[in-house]
Coordinates of C-alpha atoms in Angstrom, one line a residue:
M164 CA 14.6 71.6 -22.8
A165 CA 16.8 70.5 -19.9
R166 CA 16.1 66.9 -20.7
L167 CA 17.1 67.5 -24.3
L168 CA 20.3 69.3 -23.4
Q169 CA 21.2 66.5 -20.9
A170 CA 20.8 63.9 -23.7
V171 CA 22.9 66.0 -26.0
V172 CA 25.7 66.4 -23.4
L173 CA 25.8 62.7 -22.7
G174 CA 25.8 61.9 -26.5
L175 CA 28.7 64.3 -27.2
L176 CA 30.8 63.0 -24.4
V177 CA 30.4 59.4 -25.5
G178 CA 30.8 60.5 -29.1
G179 CA 34.3 61.7 -28.4
V180 CA 35.3 58.2 -27.3
Y181 CA 33.5 56.6 -30.2
A182 CA 35.5 58.8 -32.6
L183 CA 38.8 57.5 -31.2
V184 CA 37.5 53.9 -31.4
A185 CA 36.6 54.2 -35.1
A186 CA 39.6 56.3 -36.1
G187 CA 42.0 53.4 -36.2
M188 CA 39.7 51.3 -38.5
N189 CA 39.2 54.2 -40.8
L190 CA 42.9 54.9 -41.0
I191 CA 43.7 51.3 -42.0
F192 CA 41.0 51.3 -44.7
G193 CA 42.0 54.7 -46.0
V194 CA 45.6 53.6 -46.5
M195 CA 45.3 49.9 -47.3
R196 CA 41.7 49.5 -48.5
V197 CA 41.3 46.7 -45.9
I198 CA 38.3 46.5 -43.5
N199 CA 40.0 45.3 -40.3
L200 CA 37.4 43.1 -38.7
A201 CA 40.0 42.2 -36.0
Q202 CA 39.7 45.8 -34.6
G203 CA 36.9 44.8 -32.2
G204 CA 38.9 42.0 -30.8
M205 CA 41.9 44.3 -30.3
L206 CA 39.7 46.8 -28.6
I207 CA 38.4 44.3 -26.0
L208 CA 42.0 42.9 -25.6
S209 CA 43.1 46.4 -24.6
A210 CA 40.1 46.6 -22.2
Y211 CA 41.2 43.3 -20.5
L212 CA 44.8 44.5 -20.3
T213 CA 43.6 47.7 -18.7
Y214 CA 41.6 45.7 -16.2
T215 CA 44.6 43.5 -15.3
L216 CA 47.0 46.4 -14.9
W217 CA 44.5 48.4 -12.9
N218 CA 43.9 45.4 -10.5
A219 CA 47.7 44.8 -10.2
T220 CA 48.9 48.4 -9.8
G221 CA 45.9 50.5 -8.8
L222 CA 46.9 53.1 -11.4
D223 CA 44.2 55.3 -13.0
P224 CA 42.8 53.3 -15.9
L225 CA 42.8 56.3 -18.1
L226 CA 46.5 56.8 -17.5
L227 CA 47.0 53.2 -18.6
V228 CA 46.5 54.4 -22.1
L229 CA 50.2 55.2 -22.0
I230 CA 50.8 51.5 -21.6
T231 CA 48.1 49.8 -23.7
T232 CA 48.6 52.0 -26.7
P233 CA 52.3 51.1 -27.3
C234 CA 51.5 47.4 -26.4
L235 CA 48.8 47.3 -29.1
L236 CA 51.1 49.2 -31.5
V237 CA 53.5 46.2 -31.3
V238 CA 50.7 43.7 -31.6
G239 CA 49.4 45.5 -34.7
W240 CA 52.9 45.7 -36.3
A241 CA 53.4 41.9 -35.7
T242 CA 49.9 41.1 -36.9
Y243 CA 50.5 42.9 -40.2
Y244 CA 53.7 41.2 -41.1
V245 CA 52.7 37.7 -39.9
F246 CA 49.1 37.6 -41.2
I247 CA 47.9 40.6 -43.2
E248 CA 50.7 41.2 -45.7
R249 CA 50.7 37.8 -47.2
S250 CA 46.9 37.6 -47.4
R251 CA 46.3 40.9 -49.1
T252 CA 49.0 40.3 -51.7
T253 CA 47.4 36.9 -52.5
D254 CA 43.9 38.1 -53.0
P255 CA 42.4 41.4 -51.6
S256 CA 39.3 39.6 -50.3
M257 CA 41.5 37.2 -48.3
A258 CA 42.5 40.1 -46.0
L259 CA 38.9 40.5 -44.9
V260 CA 38.6 36.8 -44.2
T261 CA 42.0 36.9 -42.3
T262 CA 40.9 39.7 -40.1
F263 CA 37.6 37.9 -39.4
G264 CA 39.6 34.8 -38.4
L265 CA 41.9 36.9 -36.2
T266 CA 39.0 38.4 -34.2
L267 CA 37.7 34.8 -33.6
V268 CA 41.1 33.8 -32.3
T269 CA 41.5 36.9 -30.2
K270 CA 38.1 36.3 -28.5
G271 CA 39.1 32.7 -27.9
V272 CA 42.4 33.7 -26.3
I273 CA 40.7 36.3 -24.1
A274 CA 38.1 33.8 -22.9
L275 CA 40.9 31.3 -22.2
I276 CA 42.8 33.8 -20.1
W277 CA 40.1 35.8 -18.4
G278 CA 37.0 33.7 -18.8
N279 CA 33.6 34.6 -20.4
E280 CA 32.1 36.5 -17.5
P281 CA 31.6 40.3 -17.7
H282 CA 34.4 42.5 -16.3
S283 CA 34.4 46.2 -15.6
V284 CA 36.9 48.8 -14.4
T285 CA 35.5 51.1 -11.6
P286 CA 37.9 53.8 -10.5
G287 CA 36.8 56.1 -7.6
Y288 CA 35.2 58.6 -10.0
A289 CA 33.1 56.0 -11.9
N290 CA 29.9 57.0 -10.2
R291 CA 30.6 60.6 -9.6
S292 CA 29.5 63.6 -11.6
F293 CA 29.7 67.4 -12.0
S294 CA 26.7 69.6 -12.0
V295 CA 26.8 72.7 -14.2
L296 CA 23.8 74.9 -14.9
G297 CA 21.4 72.1 -13.9
L298 CA 23.1 69.6 -16.2
T299 CA 24.9 66.5 -15.1
F300 CA 28.4 65.7 -16.4
P301 CA 29.5 62.1 -15.4
Q302 CA 33.2 62.3 -14.4
A303 CA 34.1 59.1 -16.2
Q304 CA 32.6 60.2 -19.5
V305 CA 34.2 63.7 -19.2
Y306 CA 37.7 62.4 -18.4
A307 CA 37.4 59.7 -21.1
C308 CA 36.3 62.2 -23.7
L309 CA 39.2 64.6 -22.8
V310 CA 41.7 61.7 -23.2
A311 CA 40.2 60.7 -26.5
A312 CA 40.4 64.3 -27.7
V313 CA 44.1 64.4 -26.8
V314 CA 44.8 61.1 -28.6
L315 CA 42.9 62.2 -31.7
A316 CA 44.8 65.5 -31.7
G317 CA 48.1 63.6 -31.5
L318 CA 47.0 61.3 -34.4
Y319 CA 46.1 64.4 -36.4
L320 CA 49.5 66.0 -35.8
L321 CA 51.2 62.7 -36.6
L322 CA 49.5 62.6 -40.0
R323 CA 49.9 66.3 -40.8
R324 CA 53.2 67.3 -39.3
T325 CA 55.6 64.3 -39.6
W326 CA 57.4 62.6 -42.4
L327 CA 55.6 59.3 -41.6
G328 CA 52.3 61.1 -41.7
R329 CA 53.0 62.6 -45.1
S330 CA 54.1 59.2 -46.3
I331 CA 50.9 57.7 -45.1
Q332 CA 48.8 60.3 -46.9
A333 CA 50.8 59.9 -50.1
T334 CA 50.4 56.1 -50.0
A335 CA 46.7 56.5 -49.3
G336 CA 46.4 58.6 -52.4
S337 CA 48.4 56.3 -54.7
A338 CA 50.7 53.5 -53.6
E339 CA 52.4 53.5 -57.1
G340 CA 52.9 57.3 -56.9
A341 CA 54.4 57.0 -53.5
R342 CA 56.9 54.4 -54.7
L343 CA 57.9 56.7 -57.5
I344 CA 58.9 59.5 -55.0
G345 CA 61.0 57.0 -52.9
I346 CA 58.5 56.1 -50.2
E347 CA 58.9 52.5 -48.9
V348 CA 55.2 51.6 -49.2
R349 CA 55.5 48.2 -47.5
G350 CA 56.7 49.9 -44.3
V351 CA 54.0 52.6 -44.5
W352 CA 51.3 49.9 -44.8
A353 CA 52.7 48.2 -41.7
A354 CA 53.0 51.5 -39.8
S355 CA 49.4 52.4 -40.7
F356 CA 48.0 49.1 -39.6
A357 CA 50.0 49.3 -36.3
I358 CA 48.9 52.9 -35.6
G359 CA 45.3 51.9 -36.3
V360 CA 45.5 49.0 -33.9
A361 CA 47.2 51.3 -31.3
A362 CA 44.2 53.6 -31.6
A363 CA 42.1 50.6 -30.6
G364 CA 44.4 50.1 -27.6
A365 CA 43.8 53.6 -26.4
G366 CA 40.0 53.3 -27.1
G367 CA 39.8 50.0 -25.2
S368 CA 41.3 51.5 -22.0
L369 CA 38.7 54.3 -22.2
L370 CA 35.8 52.0 -22.9
S371 CA 36.8 49.7 -20.0
V372 CA 35.8 52.6 -17.6
L373 CA 32.5 53.4 -19.3
Y374 CA 31.0 49.9 -20.1
P375 CA 31.2 46.3 -18.8
F376 CA 33.0 44.0 -21.3
M377 CA 33.4 40.4 -22.1
P378 CA 34.9 38.5 -25.1
S379 CA 31.7 38.6 -27.1
S380 CA 31.6 42.4 -26.7
A381 CA 34.0 42.6 -29.7
D382 CA 31.0 41.8 -32.0
H383 CA 29.1 44.8 -30.7
W384 CA 32.0 47.2 -31.1
I385 CA 33.0 46.1 -34.6
G386 CA 29.4 46.7 -35.6
L387 CA 29.5 50.2 -34.1
M388 CA 32.8 51.0 -35.7
L389 CA 31.6 49.9 -39.1
A390 CA 28.5 52.1 -38.7
I391 CA 30.6 55.1 -37.8
V392 CA 33.0 54.6 -40.7
V393 CA 30.3 54.1 -43.2
L394 CA 28.3 57.1 -41.9
G395 CA 31.3 59.4 -41.8
G396 CA 32.9 58.2 -45.0
M397 CA 35.4 55.3 -45.4
G398 CA 38.9 56.6 -45.3
S399 CA 38.0 60.0 -43.9
L400 CA 39.3 60.6 -40.3
P401 CA 37.2 63.8 -39.9
G402 CA 34.3 61.7 -41.1
S403 CA 35.0 59.3 -38.3
V404 CA 34.6 62.1 -35.8
L405 CA 31.4 63.4 -37.4
G406 CA 29.9 60.0 -37.7
A407 CA 30.8 59.1 -34.1
L408 CA 29.1 62.3 -32.8
V409 CA 26.0 61.7 -34.9
I410 CA 25.6 58.1 -33.9
A411 CA 26.3 58.8 -30.2
L412 CA 23.7 61.7 -30.2
A413 CA 21.2 59.5 -32.0
E414 CA 21.8 56.7 -29.4
S415 CA 21.4 59.1 -26.5
L416 CA 18.2 60.7 -27.8
T417 CA 16.7 57.3 -28.7
S418 CA 17.5 55.9 -25.3
D419 CA 16.0 59.0 -23.5
Y420 CA 12.9 59.6 -25.7
V421 CA 12.1 56.2 -27.0
S422 CA 13.6 53.2 -25.2
P423 CA 17.1 52.1 -24.3
D424 CA 16.3 48.8 -26.0
W425 CA 16.1 50.6 -29.3
A426 CA 19.4 52.5 -28.9
G427 CA 21.4 49.5 -30.0
A428 CA 19.7 49.5 -33.3
V429 CA 20.7 53.0 -34.2
P430 CA 24.2 52.2 -35.7
Y431 CA 22.7 49.5 -38.0
L432 CA 19.9 51.8 -39.1
A433 CA 22.5 54.4 -39.9
I434 CA 24.4 51.9 -42.1
I435 CA 21.2 51.1 -44.1
L436 CA 20.2 54.7 -44.5
V437 CA 23.6 55.9 -45.6
L438 CA 24.2 53.1 -48.0
V439 CA 20.8 53.9 -49.7
A440 CA 21.1 57.7 -49.7
R441 CA 24.8 58.5 -49.8
P442 CA 27.0 55.4 -50.2
Q443 CA 30.3 57.4 -49.8
G444 CA 29.2 58.7 -46.4
L445 CA 28.9 62.2 -45.1
L446 CA 32.5 63.3 -45.8
G447 CA 33.7 60.5 -48.0
T448 CA 34.4 60.8 -51.7
R449 CA 32.9 58.5 -54.4
L450 CA 35.6 56.2 -55.8
R451 CA 35.8 55.5 -59.5
E452 CA 35.2 51.9 -60.4
D453 CA 38.3 51.8 -62.7
T454 CA 40.6 53.2 -60.1
S455 CA 43.5 50.8 -59.6
R456 CA 44.1 49.3 -56.2
P457 CA 47.5 48.9 -54.5

C-alpha cells in the first residue's frame, strides 16, 4: 500500500505541472481552433532562458517564472501577428503547417545558441525531499506543483473575472457573435495566442528544474501536450487538468509497477484509446460537423 501511495503522490505532483504545460495549447485551440505545434519549442526555449538567467543571477529558477512568462507573452504576441494571422486566414490547415515550421526553427535557433547537449537546472533543493507519514515528497516537485497551481489559478481568474477573459470566452463560443456585440476579435485571437505561449513560458521554467532538456526535447513535450489535450477534451481547460493528472498517474504507476521504459508510451496509448472510445475527450463536447469556423 505504501508503494502505491508513493506512486500516486509523485504522479499528482508531476500532474500539476503537466496541467500548466498543456493549458496554453488547449486555450489556443479552444479560441482559435489552431493546434499550436510550436508550443513544445516555446516550452524548451523558456527552459533555456531559465537556465541562462539562473546561471547569470543565481535566482531561484521557480521565481524566474516572473521573467520568462512575460517574455514568452511578447514572443507569442509577435508570433501571432507575424506568422499565424496570415496563415490561418489563407487556409485553416496552413496554420498547422506554420506552427510545425516554427517549432523546427525554434529548435534550430536553440541549438545554435546553446548547443545540442543536455542541460539541467539544479537549485539547492533539487535532490532534497520531505518525509510525511512514511511518504517521500521531493521538494522540487512540491514547489513546482505549487507554482503551477498558482499560475493556473491566475489563468482561471483571468478568464472568468476580467473583460479580456469574457471576450475570450465569447470569441471561443462564436467569433461572429462576438463581433456583433462589439468585441475586437482579431485582438482577442492575438491575446489568446500570447497567453497560451506565456503559459508555456511558465511551464518551461518549472520543467527545467524537474527534467534535463535539450532542443529535441520539444518533440517529447509536444507529444505529451497533445495526449493531455485529447484525453481531457480539446478546448476544455478543466479537461487539461484532469487529463494531465490521469496521464501523470498512469506514467508513475507504469514506471513503478511495470518498467520506466514503458512509461513514455502511456501518453500515446491514451491518445489511441480516447480517439477510439470517446473522441471528444473526458470533458470535451462533440462538435457538429456543420458548425461554421471563424
